mmCIF file of C-alpha atoms in Angstrom:
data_model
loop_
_atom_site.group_PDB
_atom_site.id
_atom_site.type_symbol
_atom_site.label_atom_id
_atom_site.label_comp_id
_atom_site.label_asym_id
_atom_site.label_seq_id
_atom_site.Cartn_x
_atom_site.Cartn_y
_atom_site.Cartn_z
ATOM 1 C CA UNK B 326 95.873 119.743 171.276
ATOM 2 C CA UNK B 327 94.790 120.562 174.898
ATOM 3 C CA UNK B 328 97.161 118.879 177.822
ATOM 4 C CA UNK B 329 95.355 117.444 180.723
ATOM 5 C CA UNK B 330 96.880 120.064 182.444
ATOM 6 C CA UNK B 331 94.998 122.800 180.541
ATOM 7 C CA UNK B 332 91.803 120.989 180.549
ATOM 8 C CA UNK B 333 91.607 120.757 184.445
ATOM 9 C CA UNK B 334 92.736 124.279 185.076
ATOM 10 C CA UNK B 335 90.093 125.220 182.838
ATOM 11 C CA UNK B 336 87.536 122.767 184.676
ATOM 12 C CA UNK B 337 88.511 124.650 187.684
ATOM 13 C CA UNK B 338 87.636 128.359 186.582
ATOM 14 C CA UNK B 339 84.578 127.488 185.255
ATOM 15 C CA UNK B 340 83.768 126.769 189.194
ATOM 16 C CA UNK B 341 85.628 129.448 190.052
ATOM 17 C CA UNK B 342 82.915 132.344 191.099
ATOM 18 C CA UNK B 343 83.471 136.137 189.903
ATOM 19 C CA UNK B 344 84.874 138.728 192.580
ATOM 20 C CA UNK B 345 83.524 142.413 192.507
ATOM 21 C CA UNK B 346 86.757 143.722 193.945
ATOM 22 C CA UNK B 347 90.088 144.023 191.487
ATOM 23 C CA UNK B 348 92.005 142.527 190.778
ATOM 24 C CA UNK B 349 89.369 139.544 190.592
ATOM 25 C CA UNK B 350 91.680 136.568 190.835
ATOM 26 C CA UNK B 351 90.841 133.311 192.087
ATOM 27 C CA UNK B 352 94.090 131.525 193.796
ATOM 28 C CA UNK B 353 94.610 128.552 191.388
ATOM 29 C CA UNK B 354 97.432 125.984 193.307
ATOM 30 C CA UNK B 355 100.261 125.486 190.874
ATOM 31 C CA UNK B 356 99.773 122.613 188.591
ATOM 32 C CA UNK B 357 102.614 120.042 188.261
ATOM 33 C CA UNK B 358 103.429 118.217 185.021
ATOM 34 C CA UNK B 359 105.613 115.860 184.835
ATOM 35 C CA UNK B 360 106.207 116.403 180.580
ATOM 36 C CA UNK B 361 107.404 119.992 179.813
ATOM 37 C CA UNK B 362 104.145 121.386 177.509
ATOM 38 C CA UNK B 363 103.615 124.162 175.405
ATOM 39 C CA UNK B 364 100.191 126.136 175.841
ATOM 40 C CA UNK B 365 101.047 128.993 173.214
ATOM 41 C CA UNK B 366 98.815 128.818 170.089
ATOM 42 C CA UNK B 367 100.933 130.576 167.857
ATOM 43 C CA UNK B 368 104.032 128.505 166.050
ATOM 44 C CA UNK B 369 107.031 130.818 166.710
ATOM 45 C CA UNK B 370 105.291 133.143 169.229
ATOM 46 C CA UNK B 371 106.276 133.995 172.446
ATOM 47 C CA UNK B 372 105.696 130.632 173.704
ATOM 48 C CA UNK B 373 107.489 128.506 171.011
ATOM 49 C CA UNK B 374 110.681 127.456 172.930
ATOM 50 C CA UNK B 375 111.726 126.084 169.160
ATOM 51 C CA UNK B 376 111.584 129.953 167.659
ATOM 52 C CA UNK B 377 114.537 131.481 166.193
ATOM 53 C CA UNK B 378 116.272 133.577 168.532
ATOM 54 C CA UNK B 379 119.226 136.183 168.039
ATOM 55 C CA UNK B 380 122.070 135.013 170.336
ATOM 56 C CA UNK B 381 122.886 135.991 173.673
ATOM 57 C CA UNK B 382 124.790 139.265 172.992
ATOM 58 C CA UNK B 383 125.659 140.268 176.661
ATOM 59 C CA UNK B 384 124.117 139.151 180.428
ATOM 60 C CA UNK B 385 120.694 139.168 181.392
ATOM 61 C CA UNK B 386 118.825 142.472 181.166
ATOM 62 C CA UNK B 387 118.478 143.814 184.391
ATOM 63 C CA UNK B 388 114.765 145.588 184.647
ATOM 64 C CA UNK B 389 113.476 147.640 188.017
ATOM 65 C CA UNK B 390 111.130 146.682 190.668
ATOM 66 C CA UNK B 391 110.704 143.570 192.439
ATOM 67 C CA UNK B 392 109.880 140.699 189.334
ATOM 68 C CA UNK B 393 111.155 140.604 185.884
ATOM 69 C CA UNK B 394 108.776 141.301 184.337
ATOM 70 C CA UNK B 395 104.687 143.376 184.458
ATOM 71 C CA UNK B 396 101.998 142.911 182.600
ATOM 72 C CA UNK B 397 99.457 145.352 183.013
ATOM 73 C CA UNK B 398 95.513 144.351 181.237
ATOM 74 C CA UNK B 399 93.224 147.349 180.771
ATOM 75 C CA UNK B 400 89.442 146.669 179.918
ATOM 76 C CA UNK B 401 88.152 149.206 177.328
ATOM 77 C CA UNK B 402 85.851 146.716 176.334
ATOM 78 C CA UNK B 403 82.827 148.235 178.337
ATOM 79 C CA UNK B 404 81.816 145.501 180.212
ATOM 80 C CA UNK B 405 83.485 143.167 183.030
ATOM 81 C CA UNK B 406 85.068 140.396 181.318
ATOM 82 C CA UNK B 407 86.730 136.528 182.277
ATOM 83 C CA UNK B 408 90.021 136.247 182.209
ATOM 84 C CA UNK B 409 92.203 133.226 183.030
ATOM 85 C CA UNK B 410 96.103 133.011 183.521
ATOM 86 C CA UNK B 411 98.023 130.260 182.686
ATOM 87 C CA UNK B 412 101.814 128.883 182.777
ATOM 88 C CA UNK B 413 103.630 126.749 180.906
ATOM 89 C CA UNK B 414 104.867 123.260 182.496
ATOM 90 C CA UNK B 415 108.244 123.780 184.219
ATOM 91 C CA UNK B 416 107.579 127.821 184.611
ATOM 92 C CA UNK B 417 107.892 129.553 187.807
ATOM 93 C CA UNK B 418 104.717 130.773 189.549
ATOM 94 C CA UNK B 419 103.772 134.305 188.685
ATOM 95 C CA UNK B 420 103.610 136.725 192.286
ATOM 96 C CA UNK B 421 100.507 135.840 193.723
ATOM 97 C CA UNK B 422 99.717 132.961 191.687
ATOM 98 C CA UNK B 423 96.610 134.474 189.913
ATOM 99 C CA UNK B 424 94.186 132.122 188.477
ATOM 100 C CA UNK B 425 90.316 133.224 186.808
ATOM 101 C CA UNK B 426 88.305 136.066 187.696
ATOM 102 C CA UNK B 427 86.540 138.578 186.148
ATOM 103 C CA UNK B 428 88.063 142.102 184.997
ATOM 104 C CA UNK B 429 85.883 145.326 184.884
ATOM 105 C CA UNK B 430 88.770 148.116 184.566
ATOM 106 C CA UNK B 431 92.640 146.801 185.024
ATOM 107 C CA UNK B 432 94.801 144.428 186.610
ATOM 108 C CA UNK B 433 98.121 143.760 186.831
ATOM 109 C CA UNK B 434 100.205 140.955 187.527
ATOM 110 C CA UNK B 435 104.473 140.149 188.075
ATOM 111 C CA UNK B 436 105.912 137.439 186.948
ATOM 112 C CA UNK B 437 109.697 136.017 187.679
ATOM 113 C CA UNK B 438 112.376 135.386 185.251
ATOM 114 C CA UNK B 439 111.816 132.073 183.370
ATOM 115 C CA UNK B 440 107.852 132.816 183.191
ATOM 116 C CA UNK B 441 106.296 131.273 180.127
ATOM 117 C CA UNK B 442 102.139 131.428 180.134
ATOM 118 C CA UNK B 443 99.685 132.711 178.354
ATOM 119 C CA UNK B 444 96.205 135.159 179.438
ATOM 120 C CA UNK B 445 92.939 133.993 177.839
ATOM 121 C CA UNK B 446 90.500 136.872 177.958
ATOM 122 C CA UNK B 447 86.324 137.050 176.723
ATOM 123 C CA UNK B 448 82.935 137.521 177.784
ATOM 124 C CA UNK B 449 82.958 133.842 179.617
ATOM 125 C CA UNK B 450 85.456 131.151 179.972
ATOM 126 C CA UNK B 451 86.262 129.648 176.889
ATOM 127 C CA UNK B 452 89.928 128.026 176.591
ATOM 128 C CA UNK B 453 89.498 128.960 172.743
ATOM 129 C CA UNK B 454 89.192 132.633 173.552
ATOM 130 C CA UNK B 455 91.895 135.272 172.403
ATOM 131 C CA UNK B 456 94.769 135.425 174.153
ATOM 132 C CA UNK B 457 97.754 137.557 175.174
ATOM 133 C CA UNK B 458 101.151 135.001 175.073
ATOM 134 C CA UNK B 459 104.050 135.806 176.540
ATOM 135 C CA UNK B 460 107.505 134.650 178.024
ATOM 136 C CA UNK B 461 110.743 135.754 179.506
ATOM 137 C CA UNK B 462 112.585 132.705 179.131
ATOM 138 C CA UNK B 463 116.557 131.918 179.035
ATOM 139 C CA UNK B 464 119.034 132.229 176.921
ATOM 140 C CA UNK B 465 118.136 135.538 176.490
ATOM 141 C CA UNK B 466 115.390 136.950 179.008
ATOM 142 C CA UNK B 467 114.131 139.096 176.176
ATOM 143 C CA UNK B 468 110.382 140.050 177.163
ATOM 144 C CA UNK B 469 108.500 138.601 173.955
ATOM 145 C CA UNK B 470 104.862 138.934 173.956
ATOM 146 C CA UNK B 471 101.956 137.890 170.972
ATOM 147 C CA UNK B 472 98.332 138.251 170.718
ATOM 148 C CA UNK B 473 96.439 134.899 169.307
ATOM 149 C CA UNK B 474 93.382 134.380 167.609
ATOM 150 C CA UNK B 475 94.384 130.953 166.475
ATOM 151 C CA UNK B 476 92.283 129.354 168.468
ATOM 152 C CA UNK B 477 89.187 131.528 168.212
ATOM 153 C CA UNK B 478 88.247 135.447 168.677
ATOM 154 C CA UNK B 479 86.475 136.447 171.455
ATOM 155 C CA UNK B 480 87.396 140.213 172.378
ATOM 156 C CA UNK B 481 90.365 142.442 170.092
ATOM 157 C CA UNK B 482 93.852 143.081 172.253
ATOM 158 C CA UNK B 483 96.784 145.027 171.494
ATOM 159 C CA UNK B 484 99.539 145.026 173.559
ATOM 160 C CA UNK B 485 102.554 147.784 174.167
ATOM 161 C CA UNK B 486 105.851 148.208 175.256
ATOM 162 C CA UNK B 487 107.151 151.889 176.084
ATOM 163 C CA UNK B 488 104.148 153.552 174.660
ATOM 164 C CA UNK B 489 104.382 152.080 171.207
ATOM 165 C CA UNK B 490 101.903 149.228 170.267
ATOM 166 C CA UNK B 491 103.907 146.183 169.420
ATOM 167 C CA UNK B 492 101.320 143.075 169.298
ATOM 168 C CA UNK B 493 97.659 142.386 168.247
ATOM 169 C CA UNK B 494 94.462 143.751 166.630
ATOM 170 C CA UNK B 495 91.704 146.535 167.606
ATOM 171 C CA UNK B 496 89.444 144.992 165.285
ATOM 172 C CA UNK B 497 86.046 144.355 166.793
ATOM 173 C CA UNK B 498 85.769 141.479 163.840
ATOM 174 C CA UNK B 499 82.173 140.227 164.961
ATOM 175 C CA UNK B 500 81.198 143.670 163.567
ATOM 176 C CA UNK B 501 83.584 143.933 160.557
ATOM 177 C CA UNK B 502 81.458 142.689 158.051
ATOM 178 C CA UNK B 503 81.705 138.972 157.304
ATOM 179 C CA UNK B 504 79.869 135.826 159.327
ATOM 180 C CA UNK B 505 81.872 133.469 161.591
ATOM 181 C CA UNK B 506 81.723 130.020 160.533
ATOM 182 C CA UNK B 507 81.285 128.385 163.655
ATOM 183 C CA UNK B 508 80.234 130.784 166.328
ATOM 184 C CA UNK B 509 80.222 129.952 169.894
ATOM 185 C CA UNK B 510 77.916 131.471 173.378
ATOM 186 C CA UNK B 511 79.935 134.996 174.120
ATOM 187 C CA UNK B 512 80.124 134.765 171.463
ATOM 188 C CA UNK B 513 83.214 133.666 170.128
ATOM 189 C CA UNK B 514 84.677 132.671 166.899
ATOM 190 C CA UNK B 515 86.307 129.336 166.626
ATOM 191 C CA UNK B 516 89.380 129.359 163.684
ATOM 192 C CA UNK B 517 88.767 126.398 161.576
ATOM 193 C CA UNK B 518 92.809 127.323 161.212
ATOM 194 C CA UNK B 519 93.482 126.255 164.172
ATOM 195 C CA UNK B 520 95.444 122.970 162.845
ATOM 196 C CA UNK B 521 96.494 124.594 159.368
ATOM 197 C CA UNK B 522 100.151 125.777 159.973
ATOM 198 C CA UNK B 523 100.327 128.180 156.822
ATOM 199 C CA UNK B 524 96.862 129.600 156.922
ATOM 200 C CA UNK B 525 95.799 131.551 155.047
ATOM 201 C CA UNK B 526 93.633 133.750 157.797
ATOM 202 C CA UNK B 527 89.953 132.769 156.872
ATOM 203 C CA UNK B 528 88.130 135.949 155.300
ATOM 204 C CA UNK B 529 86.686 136.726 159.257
ATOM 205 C CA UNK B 530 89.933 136.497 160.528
ATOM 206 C CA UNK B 531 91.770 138.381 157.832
ATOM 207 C CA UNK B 532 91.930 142.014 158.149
ATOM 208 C CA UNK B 533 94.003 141.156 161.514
ATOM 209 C CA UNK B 534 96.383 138.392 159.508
ATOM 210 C CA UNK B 535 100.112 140.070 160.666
ATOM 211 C CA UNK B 536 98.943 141.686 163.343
ATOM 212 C CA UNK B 537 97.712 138.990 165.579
ATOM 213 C CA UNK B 538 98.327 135.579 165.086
ATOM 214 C CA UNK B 539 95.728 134.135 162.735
ATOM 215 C CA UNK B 540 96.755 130.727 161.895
ATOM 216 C CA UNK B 541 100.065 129.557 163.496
ATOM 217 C CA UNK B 542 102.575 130.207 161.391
ATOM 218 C CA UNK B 543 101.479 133.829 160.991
ATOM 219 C CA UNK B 544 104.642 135.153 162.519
ATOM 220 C CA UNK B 545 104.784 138.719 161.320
ATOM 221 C CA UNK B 546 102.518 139.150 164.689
ATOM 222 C CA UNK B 547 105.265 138.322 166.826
ATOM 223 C CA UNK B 548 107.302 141.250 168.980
ATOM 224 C CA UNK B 549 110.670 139.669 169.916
ATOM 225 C CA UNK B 550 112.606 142.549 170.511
ATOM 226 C CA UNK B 551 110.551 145.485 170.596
ATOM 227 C CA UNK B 552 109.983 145.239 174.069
ATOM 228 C CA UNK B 553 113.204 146.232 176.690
ATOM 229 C CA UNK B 554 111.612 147.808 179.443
ATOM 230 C CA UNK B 555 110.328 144.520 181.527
ATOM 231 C CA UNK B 556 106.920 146.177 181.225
ATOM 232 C CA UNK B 557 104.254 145.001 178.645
ATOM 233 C CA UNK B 558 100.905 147.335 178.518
ATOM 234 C CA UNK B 559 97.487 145.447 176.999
ATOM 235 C CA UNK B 560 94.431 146.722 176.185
ATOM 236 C CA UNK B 561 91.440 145.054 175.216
ATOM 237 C CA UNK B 562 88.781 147.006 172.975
ATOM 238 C CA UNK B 563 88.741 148.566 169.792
ATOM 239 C CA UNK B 564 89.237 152.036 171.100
ATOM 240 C CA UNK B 565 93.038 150.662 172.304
ATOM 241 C CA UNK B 566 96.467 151.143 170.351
ATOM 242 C CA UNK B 567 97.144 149.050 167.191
ATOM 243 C CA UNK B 568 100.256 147.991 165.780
ATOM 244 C CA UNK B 569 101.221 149.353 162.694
ATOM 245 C CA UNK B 570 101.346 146.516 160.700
ATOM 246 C CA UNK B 571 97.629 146.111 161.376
ATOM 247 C CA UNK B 572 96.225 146.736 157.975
ATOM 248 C CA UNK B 573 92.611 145.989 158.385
ATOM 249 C CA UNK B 574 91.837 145.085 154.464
ATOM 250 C CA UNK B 575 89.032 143.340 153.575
ATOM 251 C CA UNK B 576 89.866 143.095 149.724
ATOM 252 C CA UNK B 577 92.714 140.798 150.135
ATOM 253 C CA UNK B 578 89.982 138.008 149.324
ATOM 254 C CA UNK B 579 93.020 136.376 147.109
ATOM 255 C CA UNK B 580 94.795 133.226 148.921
ATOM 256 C CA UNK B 581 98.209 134.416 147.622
ATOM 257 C CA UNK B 582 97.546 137.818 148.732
ATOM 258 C CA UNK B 583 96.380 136.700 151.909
ATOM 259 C CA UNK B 584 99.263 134.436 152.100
ATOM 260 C CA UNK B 585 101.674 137.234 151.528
ATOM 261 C CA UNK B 586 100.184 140.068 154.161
ATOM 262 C CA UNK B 587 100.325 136.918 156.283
ATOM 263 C CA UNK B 588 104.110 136.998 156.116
ATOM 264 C CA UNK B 589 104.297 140.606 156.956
ATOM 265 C CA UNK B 590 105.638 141.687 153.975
ATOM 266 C CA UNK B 591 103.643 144.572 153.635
ATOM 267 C CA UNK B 592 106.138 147.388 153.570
ATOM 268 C CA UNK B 593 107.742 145.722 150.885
ATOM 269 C CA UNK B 594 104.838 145.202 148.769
ATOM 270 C CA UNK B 595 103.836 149.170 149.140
ATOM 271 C CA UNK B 596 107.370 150.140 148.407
ATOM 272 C CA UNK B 597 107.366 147.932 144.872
ATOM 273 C CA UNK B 598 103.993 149.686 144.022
ATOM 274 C CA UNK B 599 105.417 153.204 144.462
#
């Protein structure tokens, strides 16, 4: 359910013109709230402050250069794209305060410790879009990032930590072979999952069910833990990394099977057929 928070940031980058020069980021004043919100998508992603966590085993990683932690977007998309940042309620302001542009090859931007937010990322501004989430939040300070479709596909994203691919899909699913039910200008692909906590991923949304988040309880796409460095490398395009849990099938047309690659129990389900 959108907060009246995220509705008038979003009123305010659709007036917010495109820049030529990167990175194209429109200032966006911090929005105050007095209710702490959540804006991730994805139930136990990076942005669900309710997640199971392992406990604090020692102090507070201690990562180089000036802010906690960097998130670098690449475009390999092949064409300039919208992209939007946003924080959760309560987080602190990311270094520079970025708002909506438009990205044609990379941008990056630092964010403090205690950053919560998510980056929504497509041919225009849609708040529905696909979106990079990601936090660095106490006890822990453990850089946790997730790509979700829940809302709706617009462009494929991975995202990796130290070279390895941890998060999201490479699938350009428009041209994977089955029709979106309810297709939006961009175009984008709105998940009629959206409000369906166990899924299934709908046969569009499918082949990335693990990978990305593709209904909200599709946790097997989260990355808590796999990333130690402070520095969190996305991509968006299907020539970019892919996780290895990505599977990409399109004959898991079963509920129960989708249900089960949904739960990211794919090794195990390999290892019994051996």
């Amino acid at each position: 359910m959108l907060t009246s928070t995220y509705i008038a940031a979003w009123a305010l980058a659709l007036m917010t013109p495109a820049f030529a020069e990167e990175p194209a980021m429109a200032a966006r004043a911090p929005q105050p709230e007095a209710t702490p919100v959540v804006l991730g998508t994805a139930s136990g992603g990076a942005l669900d402050p309710l997640a199971t966590r392992p406990p604090l085993v020692g102090p507070k990683p201690a990562f180089a250069g000036g802010a906690d932690l960097t998130i670098n977007v690449v475009n390999s998309f092949g064409v300039p794209l919208s992209i939007f940042y946003g924080s959760n309620a309560g987080a602190p302001t990311p270094v520079g305060n970025p708002g909506s542009g438009v990205i044609t090859s990379s941008t990056q931007v630092l964010f403090p410790s205690g950053w919560a937010g998510r980056i929504t990322i497509g041919k225009n501004y849609d708040p529905d879009g696909s979106k990079i989430e990601a936090s660095l939040s106490s006890p822990n300070y453990v850089p946790d990032v997730d790509v979700s479709y829940v809302d709706g596909f617009s462009v494929p994203i991975s995202c990796s930590c130290s070279g390895v691919a941890v998060a999201g899909c490479n699938i350009p699913l428009f041209n994977d072979g089955h029709t979106c039910g309810n297709q939006g200008a961009g175009p984008i692909c709105y998940n009629p999952e959206q409000s369906v906590p166990n899924g299934p991923a709908t046969p569009f949304f499918e082949p990335c069910a693990g990978a990305a988040y593709t209904y909200p309880n599709d946790n097997a796409a989260n990355s808590y833990g796999q990333c130690s460095t402070g520095v969190i490398d996305c991509c968006v395009g299907p020539q970019c990394p892919a996780p290895a849990r990505q599977h990409g099938k399109r004959e898991l047309s079963d509920v129960s099977k989708r249900h089960f690659w949904g739960r990211g129990e794919v090794e195990a389900s390999a290892a019994s057929e051996e």
